[in-house]
Amino acid sequence: MEQKTTRSTSMRRVATASCVGTTIEFYDFFIYGTAAALVFPQVFFPALGSSAATVASFATFAVAFVARPLGAIVFGHYGDRLGRKNTLIATLMLMGISTVVIGLLPGAATLGVAAPIALVVLRFLQGLAVGGEWAGATLLAAEYAPPAKRGLYGIFPQLGAAIAFALASGTFLAVNIALGETDPAFLDWGWRVPFLLSAVLVVLGLWVRTAIEETPAFRHARERQSGAPKRAKPPILEVFRAQPREVFLAGGVLTIVFALFYLGTAFLTSYATSTTGAGLERRTVLILNIVAAVVFGVTTAVSGIVSDRFGRRRVIVTCCALSIPWALVLFPIMDTGSVTGFAVGLLGTLAIFGIAYGPVGAYLPEMFHTRYRYTGAGMGYNLGGVLGGAVSPLLAAELVGSYGGYAVGLMIAALGLVSLVSVLALGETKNRAVDAAPDTTTDPTDRLTPA
């Protein structure tokens, strides 16, 4: 009985640490997306026209996704060599400092061209931090979790994204209510408040994460290697030598996940408040964003739990299959110009996203060997981020201006097809032991290592 209580307490602590950490990281990441949609075109790109300023603003948003694979390599290296815990503390510090400095950064009216340049550099650092954060947080949960409940515990780092989206939208909403919809103070200093509040959240996150011990799987791997010759190859070379197929296919799977998420959390906010879109008030959009965060948090939790019974791949296939027809009807619904149309479009997009996002927290860690799992899972996740999270919002802004919203829907449908093919090419992983080498045969469902 005592052993059961100790494990239960340990898992609660791990779940809290993984959830709190990703909440803070993604809060910092999302407030940038909200600001890129609502204020950055006027603050950092005032000399450009409205449409060009929006494109430029989302270009800085996309910079982080280019940095994310590099962050996965750098932090993955140290996470696989030195441990998950200390690496996660480093990613939290880097994100927190970068976000606070953005909140203090003068606009183009004060610094001229130096302002957007500094913004790009800080956004790049945010991307490095998130590139190393996600894999470490999911490994923390997956490597501690009981084998039969890995999908359940894998949802806790994933829920951080939903909580963060609600917090980011709620903070901007509070500032908007306090200052008013058109008050110049919002553009002058009001938008900075959410960025500066990040410092408080980082202190909380550091307190929680320093209380966590290193994961059992990593400790066991280090013990097995202690008497063996030191490996000369860094983890990035090991993973691409042993499992390149899994890295690239995982990136393909995550493409639609990122596309749906950043379409819902960033681009649709801009589209709904612009004169070319629905022309809705910021306050209305931010309220609906909070509701959407609850919806995709629920779908994330349910799908992760269900994946313990039906398998990760089957649940993710459902998301990919739904995303294709949904993308084709999304903008016709949005273009009704009504609050109801925007609400249906936003909630539907993030609900479908959540179906895949829940199982991913266990799916990617289960694919890779312990000694390079941090690097492999991080690379697969962030390669998907480049195409789905960087390219799609940037192209969406261009496509809307040239061809209208339906062209964006066609692009998302194409990405959904890419992800569907990718996940069908991968095997099931739910019965794998995370402390053993994975089976990398063409059909892993036949020869999985029992958990």
Tab-separated table of C-alpha atoms in Angstrom:
chain	number	residue	atom	x	y	z
A	1	MET	CA	0.000	0.000	0.000
A	2	GLU	CA	2.846	2.367	0.819
A	3	GLN	CA	4.481	1.754	-2.554
A	4	LYS	CA	1.238	2.541	-4.358
A	5	THR	CA	0.838	5.823	-2.439
A	6	THR	CA	4.410	6.852	-3.213
A	7	ARG	CA	3.963	6.215	-6.920
A	8	SER	CA	0.612	8.030	-6.978
A	9	THR	CA	2.131	11.056	-5.275
A	10	SER	CA	5.099	10.984	-7.650
A	11	MET	CA	2.882	10.879	-10.736
A	12	ARG	CA	0.774	13.772	-9.474
A	13	ARG	CA	3.926	15.807	-9.052
A	14	VAL	CA	5.216	14.831	-12.487
A	15	ALA	CA	1.862	15.633	-14.101
A	16	THR	CA	1.831	19.036	-12.401
A	17	ALA	CA	5.397	19.839	-13.401
A	18	SER	CA	4.884	18.859	-17.041
A	19	CYS	CA	1.603	20.774	-17.281
A	20	VAL	CA	2.782	23.928	-15.475
A	21	GLY	CA	5.976	24.103	-17.517
A	22	THR	CA	4.298	23.803	-20.910
A	23	THR	CA	1.567	26.222	-19.806
A	24	ILE	CA	4.177	28.891	-19.127
A	25	GLU	CA	6.149	28.172	-22.291
A	26	PHE	CA	3.067	28.237	-24.501
A	27	TYR	CA	1.574	31.247	-22.721
A	28	ASP	CA	4.679	33.175	-23.734
A	29	PHE	CA	4.449	31.752	-27.237
A	30	PHE	CA	0.727	32.495	-27.659
A	31	ILE	CA	0.718	36.050	-26.394
A	32	TYR	CA	3.104	36.725	-29.235
A	33	GLY	CA	0.622	35.212	-31.696
A	34	THR	CA	-2.217	37.278	-30.265
A	35	ALA	CA	-0.109	40.439	-30.364
A	36	ALA	CA	1.012	39.638	-33.920
A	37	ALA	CA	-2.643	39.555	-34.930
A	38	LEU	CA	-3.864	42.574	-32.954
A	39	VAL	CA	-1.073	45.129	-32.400
A	40	PHE	CA	2.305	44.334	-33.972
A	41	PRO	CA	1.346	45.555	-37.468
A	42	GLN	CA	0.749	49.046	-36.031
A	43	VAL	CA	3.575	49.045	-33.437
A	44	PHE	CA	6.459	47.533	-35.399
A	45	PHE	CA	5.403	47.934	-39.057
A	46	PRO	CA	3.497	51.237	-39.215
A	47	ALA	CA	5.100	52.333	-42.500
A	48	LEU	CA	3.615	49.368	-44.377
A	49	GLY	CA	0.019	49.201	-45.524
A	50	SER	CA	-2.503	47.261	-43.480
A	51	SER	CA	-2.226	44.071	-45.556
A	52	ALA	CA	1.581	44.185	-45.878
A	53	ALA	CA	1.981	44.946	-42.165
A	54	THR	CA	-0.096	41.890	-41.292
A	55	VAL	CA	2.045	39.708	-43.562
A	56	ALA	CA	5.220	41.148	-42.004
A	57	SER	CA	3.859	40.584	-38.512
A	58	PHE	CA	3.077	36.937	-39.228
A	59	ALA	CA	6.513	36.575	-40.818
A	60	THR	CA	8.056	37.383	-37.431
A	61	PHE	CA	5.593	34.911	-35.905
A	62	ALA	CA	6.871	32.245	-38.316
A	63	VAL	CA	10.534	32.875	-37.402
A	64	ALA	CA	10.075	30.881	-34.198
A	65	PHE	CA	9.100	27.780	-36.148
A	66	VAL	CA	12.310	27.956	-38.133
A	67	ALA	CA	14.198	28.089	-34.827
A	68	ARG	CA	12.300	25.213	-33.261
A	69	PRO	CA	14.155	22.329	-35.008
A	70	LEU	CA	17.442	23.959	-33.975
A	71	GLY	CA	16.145	24.169	-30.409
A	72	ALA	CA	15.201	20.485	-30.609
A	73	ILE	CA	18.769	19.629	-31.671
A	74	VAL	CA	20.534	21.806	-29.081
A	75	PHE	CA	18.345	21.064	-26.083
A	76	GLY	CA	17.743	17.503	-27.251
A	77	HIS	CA	21.499	16.926	-27.155
A	78	TYR	CA	21.769	18.075	-23.562
A	79	GLY	CA	18.502	16.421	-22.584
A	80	ASP	CA	19.754	13.059	-23.878
A	81	ARG	CA	23.237	13.485	-22.426
A	82	LEU	CA	22.705	15.375	-19.164
A	83	GLY	CA	19.078	14.652	-18.323
A	84	ARG	CA	15.530	15.907	-18.857
A	85	LYS	CA	15.158	17.989	-15.678
A	86	ASN	CA	18.018	20.478	-16.019
A	87	THR	CA	17.357	20.947	-19.719
A	88	LEU	CA	13.721	21.824	-19.033
A	89	ILE	CA	14.804	24.429	-16.492
A	90	ALA	CA	17.058	26.000	-19.148
A	91	THR	CA	14.270	26.170	-21.756
A	92	LEU	CA	11.960	27.813	-19.227
A	93	MET	CA	14.539	30.482	-18.387
A	94	LEU	CA	15.273	31.251	-22.047
A	95	MET	CA	11.602	31.620	-22.897
A	96	GLY	CA	10.860	33.786	-19.872
A	97	ILE	CA	13.707	36.215	-20.461
A	98	SER	CA	12.934	36.561	-24.186
A	99	THR	CA	9.248	37.242	-23.507
A	100	VAL	CA	9.861	39.888	-20.853
A	101	VAL	CA	12.327	41.705	-23.119
A	102	ILE	CA	9.702	41.773	-25.912
A	103	GLY	CA	7.376	43.449	-23.432
A	104	LEU	CA	10.006	46.145	-22.848
A	105	LEU	CA	10.963	46.614	-26.510
A	106	PRO	CA	10.230	50.115	-27.930
A	107	GLY	CA	8.305	50.237	-31.193
A	108	ALA	CA	9.322	51.455	-34.634
A	109	ALA	CA	8.348	55.028	-33.745
A	110	THR	CA	11.239	55.074	-31.238
A	111	LEU	CA	13.858	52.674	-32.624
A	112	GLY	CA	13.036	52.752	-36.325
A	113	VAL	CA	14.129	49.687	-38.280
A	114	ALA	CA	16.020	48.347	-35.242
A	115	ALA	CA	12.692	47.588	-33.522
A	116	PRO	CA	11.452	44.865	-35.917
A	117	ILE	CA	14.988	43.446	-36.149
A	118	ALA	CA	15.179	43.101	-32.363
A	119	LEU	CA	11.698	41.592	-32.394
A	120	VAL	CA	12.814	38.918	-34.873
A	121	VAL	CA	15.857	38.035	-32.721
A	122	LEU	CA	13.749	37.685	-29.581
A	123	ARG	CA	11.150	35.639	-31.455
A	124	PHE	CA	13.952	33.352	-32.656
A	125	LEU	CA	15.020	32.797	-29.035
A	126	GLN	CA	11.418	31.960	-28.125
A	127	GLY	CA	11.456	29.361	-30.884
A	128	LEU	CA	14.663	27.817	-29.547
A	129	ALA	CA	13.098	27.495	-26.107
A	130	VAL	CA	9.852	25.896	-27.287
A	131	GLY	CA	11.826	23.624	-29.612
A	132	GLY	CA	13.481	22.102	-26.556
A	133	GLU	CA	10.508	22.335	-24.197
A	134	TRP	CA	7.856	20.094	-25.688
A	135	ALA	CA	9.914	16.922	-26.044
A	136	GLY	CA	11.342	17.258	-22.545
A	137	ALA	CA	7.936	17.811	-20.947
A	138	THR	CA	6.333	14.863	-22.736
A	139	LEU	CA	9.296	12.633	-21.914
A	140	LEU	CA	8.961	13.634	-18.279
A	141	ALA	CA	5.368	12.340	-18.297
A	142	ALA	CA	5.865	9.317	-20.590
A	143	GLU	CA	8.989	7.982	-18.873
A	144	TYR	CA	7.355	8.140	-15.446
A	145	ALA	CA	3.881	6.893	-16.433
A	146	PRO	CA	2.622	3.318	-15.899
A	147	PRO	CA	2.646	1.590	-19.315
A	148	ALA	CA	-1.125	1.154	-19.534
A	149	LYS	CA	-1.744	4.824	-18.686
A	150	ARG	CA	0.847	6.535	-20.838
A	151	GLY	CA	-1.824	8.187	-22.983
A	152	LEU	CA	-3.522	9.497	-19.834
A	153	TYR	CA	-0.399	11.041	-18.347
A	154	GLY	CA	0.778	12.177	-21.772
A	155	ILE	CA	-2.128	14.633	-21.913
A	156	PHE	CA	-0.791	16.798	-19.068
A	157	PRO	CA	1.963	18.542	-21.030
A	158	GLN	CA	-0.527	18.798	-23.914
A	159	LEU	CA	-3.122	20.490	-21.699
A	160	GLY	CA	-0.575	23.234	-21.055
A	161	ALA	CA	-1.291	24.556	-24.544
A	162	ALA	CA	-5.035	24.859	-23.860
A	163	ILE	CA	-4.526	26.532	-20.500
A	164	ALA	CA	-1.950	28.882	-22.009
A	165	PHE	CA	-4.260	29.887	-24.863
A	166	ALA	CA	-6.996	30.709	-22.360
A	167	LEU	CA	-4.556	32.665	-20.177
A	168	ALA	CA	-3.121	34.613	-23.118
A	169	SER	CA	-6.563	35.501	-24.472
A	170	GLY	CA	-7.858	36.281	-20.988
A	171	THR	CA	-4.969	38.602	-20.214
A	172	PHE	CA	-5.410	40.511	-23.462
A	173	LEU	CA	-9.158	40.625	-22.821
A	174	ALA	CA	-8.647	42.115	-19.350
A	175	VAL	CA	-6.340	44.780	-20.749
A	176	ASN	CA	-8.779	45.466	-23.589
A	177	ILE	CA	-11.683	45.882	-21.172
A	178	ALA	CA	-9.645	48.161	-18.909
A	179	LEU	CA	-8.429	50.405	-21.725
A	180	GLY	CA	-11.232	50.134	-24.259
A	181	GLU	CA	-11.375	48.860	-27.828
A	182	THR	CA	-9.851	51.942	-29.472
A	183	ASP	CA	-7.846	53.508	-26.622
A	184	PRO	CA	-4.363	54.487	-27.895
A	185	ALA	CA	-2.965	53.274	-24.573
A	186	PHE	CA	-3.576	49.680	-25.686
A	187	LEU	CA	-1.196	50.134	-28.622
A	188	ASP	CA	1.174	52.257	-26.543
A	189	TRP	CA	1.672	50.084	-23.457
A	190	GLY	CA	-1.396	47.930	-22.766
A	191	TRP	CA	-0.273	45.068	-25.005
A	192	ARG	CA	2.978	44.862	-23.017
A	193	VAL	CA	1.277	43.795	-19.783
A	194	PRO	CA	0.796	40.109	-20.770
A	195	PHE	CA	4.473	39.878	-21.740
A	196	LEU	CA	5.701	41.362	-18.466
A	197	LEU	CA	3.424	39.126	-16.401
A	198	SER	CA	5.374	36.186	-17.799
A	199	ALA	CA	8.097	36.844	-15.213
A	200	VAL	CA	5.726	35.808	-12.410
A	201	LEU	CA	4.766	32.586	-14.189
A	202	VAL	CA	8.417	31.669	-14.838
A	203	VAL	CA	9.239	31.903	-11.125
A	204	LEU	CA	6.319	29.556	-10.406
A	205	GLY	CA	7.471	27.136	-13.089
A	206	LEU	CA	11.037	27.032	-11.785
A	207	TRP	CA	9.793	26.277	-8.286
A	208	VAL	CA	7.730	23.332	-9.533
A	209	ARG	CA	10.367	21.861	-11.837
A	210	THR	CA	13.261	21.972	-9.382
A	211	ALA	CA	11.265	19.616	-7.127
A	212	ILE	CA	11.186	16.855	-9.774
A	213	GLU	CA	13.796	14.086	-9.927
A	214	GLU	CA	15.271	12.749	-13.156
A	215	THR	CA	13.092	10.210	-15.003
A	216	PRO	CA	13.547	6.467	-14.258
A	217	ALA	CA	14.107	5.614	-17.945
A	218	PHE	CA	16.958	8.118	-18.238
A	219	ARG	CA	18.543	6.964	-14.966
A	220	HIS	CA	18.381	3.327	-16.095
A	221	ALA	CA	19.898	4.204	-19.466
A	222	ARG	CA	22.773	6.009	-17.759
A	223	GLU	CA	23.363	3.047	-15.454
A	224	ARG	CA	23.515	0.643	-18.401
A	225	GLN	CA	26.003	2.873	-20.204
A	226	SER	CA	28.204	3.565	-17.165
A	227	GLY	CA	30.427	0.548	-17.744
A	228	ALA	CA	30.392	0.780	-21.545
A	229	PRO	CA	32.722	2.876	-23.742
A	230	LYS	CA	31.548	6.431	-24.218
A	231	ARG	CA	29.584	7.057	-27.399
A	232	ALA	CA	31.302	9.499	-29.729
A	233	LYS	CA	28.239	10.262	-31.843
A	234	PRO	CA	25.884	12.995	-30.617
A	235	PRO	CA	22.189	12.098	-30.296
A	236	ILE	CA	21.223	13.940	-33.499
A	237	LEU	CA	23.506	11.662	-35.536
A	238	GLU	CA	22.332	8.560	-33.698
A	239	VAL	CA	18.667	9.241	-34.316
A	240	PHE	CA	19.169	9.942	-38.028
A	241	ARG	CA	21.313	6.837	-38.361
A	242	ALA	CA	18.879	4.544	-36.539
A	243	GLN	CA	15.407	6.030	-37.086
A	244	PRO	CA	15.317	8.688	-39.830
A	245	ARG	CA	12.031	7.292	-41.175
A	246	GLU	CA	10.283	7.883	-37.857
A	247	VAL	CA	11.614	11.443	-37.592
A	248	PHE	CA	10.351	12.512	-41.019
A	249	LEU	CA	7.043	10.661	-40.830
A	250	ALA	CA	6.400	12.099	-37.365
A	251	GLY	CA	7.014	15.530	-38.865
A	252	GLY	CA	4.476	14.714	-41.558
A	253	VAL	CA	1.908	13.641	-38.954
A	254	LEU	CA	2.382	16.846	-36.935
A	255	THR	CA	1.988	19.083	-40.014
A	256	ILE	CA	-1.822	19.178	-39.884
A	257	VAL	CA	-1.765	19.412	-36.084
A	258	PHE	CA	0.306	22.588	-36.221
A	259	ALA	CA	-1.610	23.959	-39.192
A	260	LEU	CA	-4.965	23.601	-37.429
A	261	PHE	CA	-3.673	24.964	-34.155
A	262	TYR	CA	-1.939	28.086	-35.379
A	263	LEU	CA	-4.698	28.684	-37.886
A	264	GLY	CA	-7.121	28.653	-34.948
A	265	THR	CA	-5.014	30.458	-32.343
A	266	ALA	CA	-3.361	33.141	-34.482
A	267	PHE	CA	-4.577	33.511	-38.064
A	268	LEU	CA	-8.322	33.325	-37.428
A	269	THR	CA	-7.947	35.999	-34.737
A	270	SER	CA	-6.414	38.324	-37.304
A	271	TYR	CA	-8.904	37.332	-40.014
A	272	ALA	CA	-11.924	37.869	-37.762
A	273	THR	CA	-10.852	41.351	-36.639
A	274	SER	CA	-9.722	42.612	-40.058
A	275	THR	CA	-11.857	44.601	-42.467
A	276	THR	CA	-11.310	41.921	-45.128
A	277	GLY	CA	-12.601	39.231	-42.768
A	278	ALA	CA	-15.549	39.284	-40.406
A	279	GLY	CA	-14.673	42.674	-38.917
A	280	LEU	CA	-15.486	41.553	-35.358
A	281	GLU	CA	-14.479	43.437	-32.234
A	282	ARG	CA	-11.308	42.308	-30.478
A	283	ARG	CA	-13.218	41.735	-27.260
A	284	THR	CA	-15.639	39.310	-28.928
A	285	VAL	CA	-12.829	37.367	-30.559
A	286	LEU	CA	-10.851	37.100	-27.313
A	287	ILE	CA	-13.893	35.798	-25.412
A	288	LEU	CA	-14.460	33.155	-28.078
A	289	ASN	CA	-10.771	32.247	-27.907
A	290	ILE	CA	-11.199	31.403	-24.221
A	291	VAL	CA	-14.216	29.212	-25.007
A	292	ALA	CA	-12.220	27.518	-27.786
A	293	ALA	CA	-9.378	26.816	-25.350
A	294	VAL	CA	-11.805	24.910	-23.129
A	295	VAL	CA	-13.136	22.945	-26.098
A	296	PHE	CA	-9.755	21.843	-27.396
A	297	GLY	CA	-8.572	21.134	-23.852
A	298	VAL	CA	-11.479	18.709	-23.421
A	299	THR	CA	-10.908	17.011	-26.789
A	300	THR	CA	-7.178	16.757	-26.032
A	301	ALA	CA	-7.846	15.053	-22.700
A	302	VAL	CA	-10.482	12.662	-24.042
A	303	SER	CA	-8.477	11.640	-27.104
A	304	GLY	CA	-5.319	11.001	-25.064
A	305	ILE	CA	-7.203	8.800	-22.612
A	306	VAL	CA	-9.033	6.957	-25.398
A	307	SER	CA	-5.701	6.244	-27.128
A	308	ASP	CA	-4.728	3.968	-24.221
A	309	ARG	CA	-7.550	1.658	-25.300
A	310	PHE	CA	-7.779	2.055	-29.075
A	311	GLY	CA	-4.208	3.036	-29.928
A	312	ARG	CA	-2.499	6.333	-30.768
A	313	ARG	CA	-2.517	5.889	-34.543
A	314	ARG	CA	-6.243	5.186	-34.869
A	315	VAL	CA	-7.159	8.371	-32.962
A	316	ILE	CA	-4.730	10.527	-34.951
A	317	VAL	CA	-6.073	9.107	-38.232
A	318	THR	CA	-9.517	10.354	-37.166
A	319	CYS	CA	-8.184	13.913	-36.848
A	320	CYS	CA	-6.460	13.813	-40.233
A	321	ALA	CA	-9.545	12.392	-41.961
A	322	LEU	CA	-11.817	15.053	-40.446
A	323	SER	CA	-9.438	17.921	-41.214
A	324	ILE	CA	-9.717	17.574	-45.005
A	325	PRO	CA	-13.465	18.210	-45.471
A	326	TRP	CA	-13.464	20.662	-42.551
A	327	ALA	CA	-10.806	22.819	-44.212
A	328	LEU	CA	-12.980	23.117	-47.329
A	329	VAL	CA	-16.029	24.400	-45.428
A	330	LEU	CA	-14.195	26.513	-42.826
A	331	PHE	CA	-13.905	29.805	-44.690
A	332	PRO	CA	-17.354	29.728	-46.265
A	333	ILE	CA	-18.619	29.481	-42.673
A	334	MET	CA	-16.271	32.248	-41.513
A	335	ASP	CA	-17.185	34.506	-44.417
A	336	THR	CA	-20.786	34.766	-43.250
A	337	GLY	CA	-19.384	37.675	-41.223
A	338	SER	CA	-21.335	36.724	-38.109
A	339	VAL	CA	-20.188	35.984	-34.584
A	340	THR	CA	-21.837	32.568	-34.897
A	341	GLY	CA	-19.907	31.783	-38.063
A	342	PHE	CA	-16.608	32.719	-36.446
A	343	ALA	CA	-17.449	30.734	-33.312
A	344	VAL	CA	-18.306	27.599	-35.301
A	345	GLY	CA	-15.158	27.940	-37.406
A	346	LEU	CA	-12.864	28.510	-34.436
A	347	LEU	CA	-14.347	25.828	-32.187
A	348	GLY	CA	-14.476	23.252	-34.963
A	349	THR	CA	-10.865	23.878	-35.970
A	350	LEU	CA	-9.474	23.543	-32.458
A	351	ALA	CA	-11.714	20.591	-31.563
A	352	ILE	CA	-10.382	18.609	-34.539
A	353	PHE	CA	-6.847	19.673	-33.613
A	354	GLY	CA	-7.335	18.361	-30.072
A	355	ILE	CA	-8.246	14.889	-31.347
A	356	ALA	CA	-4.664	14.398	-32.564
A	357	TYR	CA	-2.890	16.538	-29.987
A	358	GLY	CA	-3.891	14.328	-27.046
A	359	PRO	CA	-2.268	11.060	-28.246
A	360	VAL	CA	0.837	12.832	-29.609
A	361	GLY	CA	2.134	13.313	-26.052
A	362	ALA	CA	2.645	9.554	-25.796
A	363	TYR	CA	2.986	8.682	-29.499
A	364	LEU	CA	6.273	10.445	-30.240
A	365	PRO	CA	8.156	9.443	-27.058
A	366	GLU	CA	7.160	5.817	-27.671
A	367	MET	CA	8.783	5.864	-31.119
A	368	PHE	CA	12.385	6.426	-30.036
A	369	HIS	CA	15.132	4.767	-27.996
A	370	THR	CA	15.829	6.277	-24.565
A	371	ARG	CA	19.347	7.458	-25.353
A	372	TYR	CA	18.181	9.745	-28.179
A	373	ARG	CA	14.471	10.027	-27.379
A	374	TYR	CA	14.606	13.732	-26.441
A	375	THR	CA	16.260	14.582	-29.762
A	376	GLY	CA	14.128	12.247	-31.902
A	377	ALA	CA	10.759	13.274	-30.457
A	378	GLY	CA	11.739	16.942	-30.533
A	379	MET	CA	12.916	16.804	-34.147
A	380	GLY	CA	9.778	15.030	-35.363
A	381	TYR	CA	7.532	17.450	-33.494
A	382	ASN	CA	9.314	20.581	-34.665
A	383	LEU	CA	9.751	19.511	-38.273
A	384	GLY	CA	5.961	19.397	-38.376
A	385	GLY	CA	5.997	22.851	-36.839
A	386	VAL	CA	7.999	24.318	-39.715
A	387	LEU	CA	5.496	23.348	-42.404
A	388	GLY	CA	2.298	23.450	-40.401
A	389	GLY	CA	3.080	26.249	-37.954
A	390	ALA	CA	5.427	28.525	-39.883
A	391	VAL	CA	4.503	28.186	-43.529
A	392	SER	CA	0.730	27.871	-43.250
A	393	PRO	CA	-0.026	31.086	-41.269
A	394	LEU	CA	2.376	33.035	-43.477
A	395	LEU	CA	0.929	31.670	-46.717
A	396	ALA	CA	-2.580	32.096	-45.345
A	397	ALA	CA	-2.119	35.864	-45.052
A	398	GLU	CA	-0.914	36.001	-48.671
A	399	LEU	CA	-3.614	33.679	-49.995
A	400	VAL	CA	-6.434	35.624	-48.374
A	401	GLY	CA	-5.253	38.851	-49.969
A	402	SER	CA	-4.902	37.318	-53.438
A	403	TYR	CA	-7.509	34.578	-53.689
A	404	GLY	CA	-9.749	34.759	-50.636
A	405	GLY	CA	-10.275	32.494	-47.659
A	406	TYR	CA	-11.241	29.397	-49.658
A	407	ALA	CA	-7.652	29.176	-50.961
A	408	VAL	CA	-6.479	28.842	-47.357
A	409	GLY	CA	-8.945	25.987	-46.911
A	410	LEU	CA	-7.476	24.190	-49.919
A	411	MET	CA	-3.987	24.554	-48.455
A	412	ILE	CA	-5.082	23.123	-45.083
A	413	ALA	CA	-6.846	20.225	-46.810
A	414	ALA	CA	-3.628	19.402	-48.685
A	415	LEU	CA	-1.656	19.412	-45.428
A	416	GLY	CA	-4.297	17.133	-43.903
A	417	LEU	CA	-3.729	14.664	-46.717
A	418	VAL	CA	0.049	14.749	-46.115
A	419	SER	CA	-0.502	13.965	-42.434
A	420	LEU	CA	-2.988	11.200	-43.176
A	421	VAL	CA	-0.523	9.423	-45.461
A	422	SER	CA	2.254	9.875	-42.880
A	423	VAL	CA	0.348	8.412	-39.941
A	424	LEU	CA	-0.847	5.457	-42.035
A	425	ALA	CA	2.800	4.739	-42.875
A	426	LEU	CA	3.731	4.599	-39.176
A	427	GLY	CA	2.939	1.726	-36.843
A	428	GLU	CA	1.120	1.604	-33.513
A	429	THR	CA	3.216	2.338	-30.414
A	430	LYS	CA	0.966	2.044	-27.361
A	431	ASN	CA	2.346	-1.365	-26.306
A	432	ARG	CA	5.996	-0.387	-26.478
A	433	ALA	CA	8.169	-0.180	-23.408
A	434	VAL	CA	9.790	3.258	-23.238
A	435	ASP	CA	12.822	1.740	-21.538
A	436	ALA	CA	13.637	-0.549	-24.488
A	437	ALA	CA	14.736	-0.157	-28.085
A	438	PRO	CA	11.751	0.344	-30.394
A	439	ASP	CA	10.885	-2.012	-33.199
A	440	THR	CA	11.457	-0.153	-36.471
A	441	THR	CA	10.072	-2.736	-38.871
A	442	THR	CA	7.661	-1.749	-41.630
A	443	ASP	CA	4.698	-3.075	-39.653
A	444	PRO	CA	5.511	-2.604	-35.966
A	445	THR	CA	2.055	-3.796	-34.912
A	446	ASP	CA	3.301	-7.381	-35.419
A	447	ARG	CA	6.508	-7.163	-33.405
A	448	LEU	CA	6.163	-4.639	-30.626
A	449	THR	CA	8.160	-4.883	-27.433
A	450	PRO	CA	5.626	-5.660	-24.670
A	451	ALA	CA	5.276	-2.844	-22.144
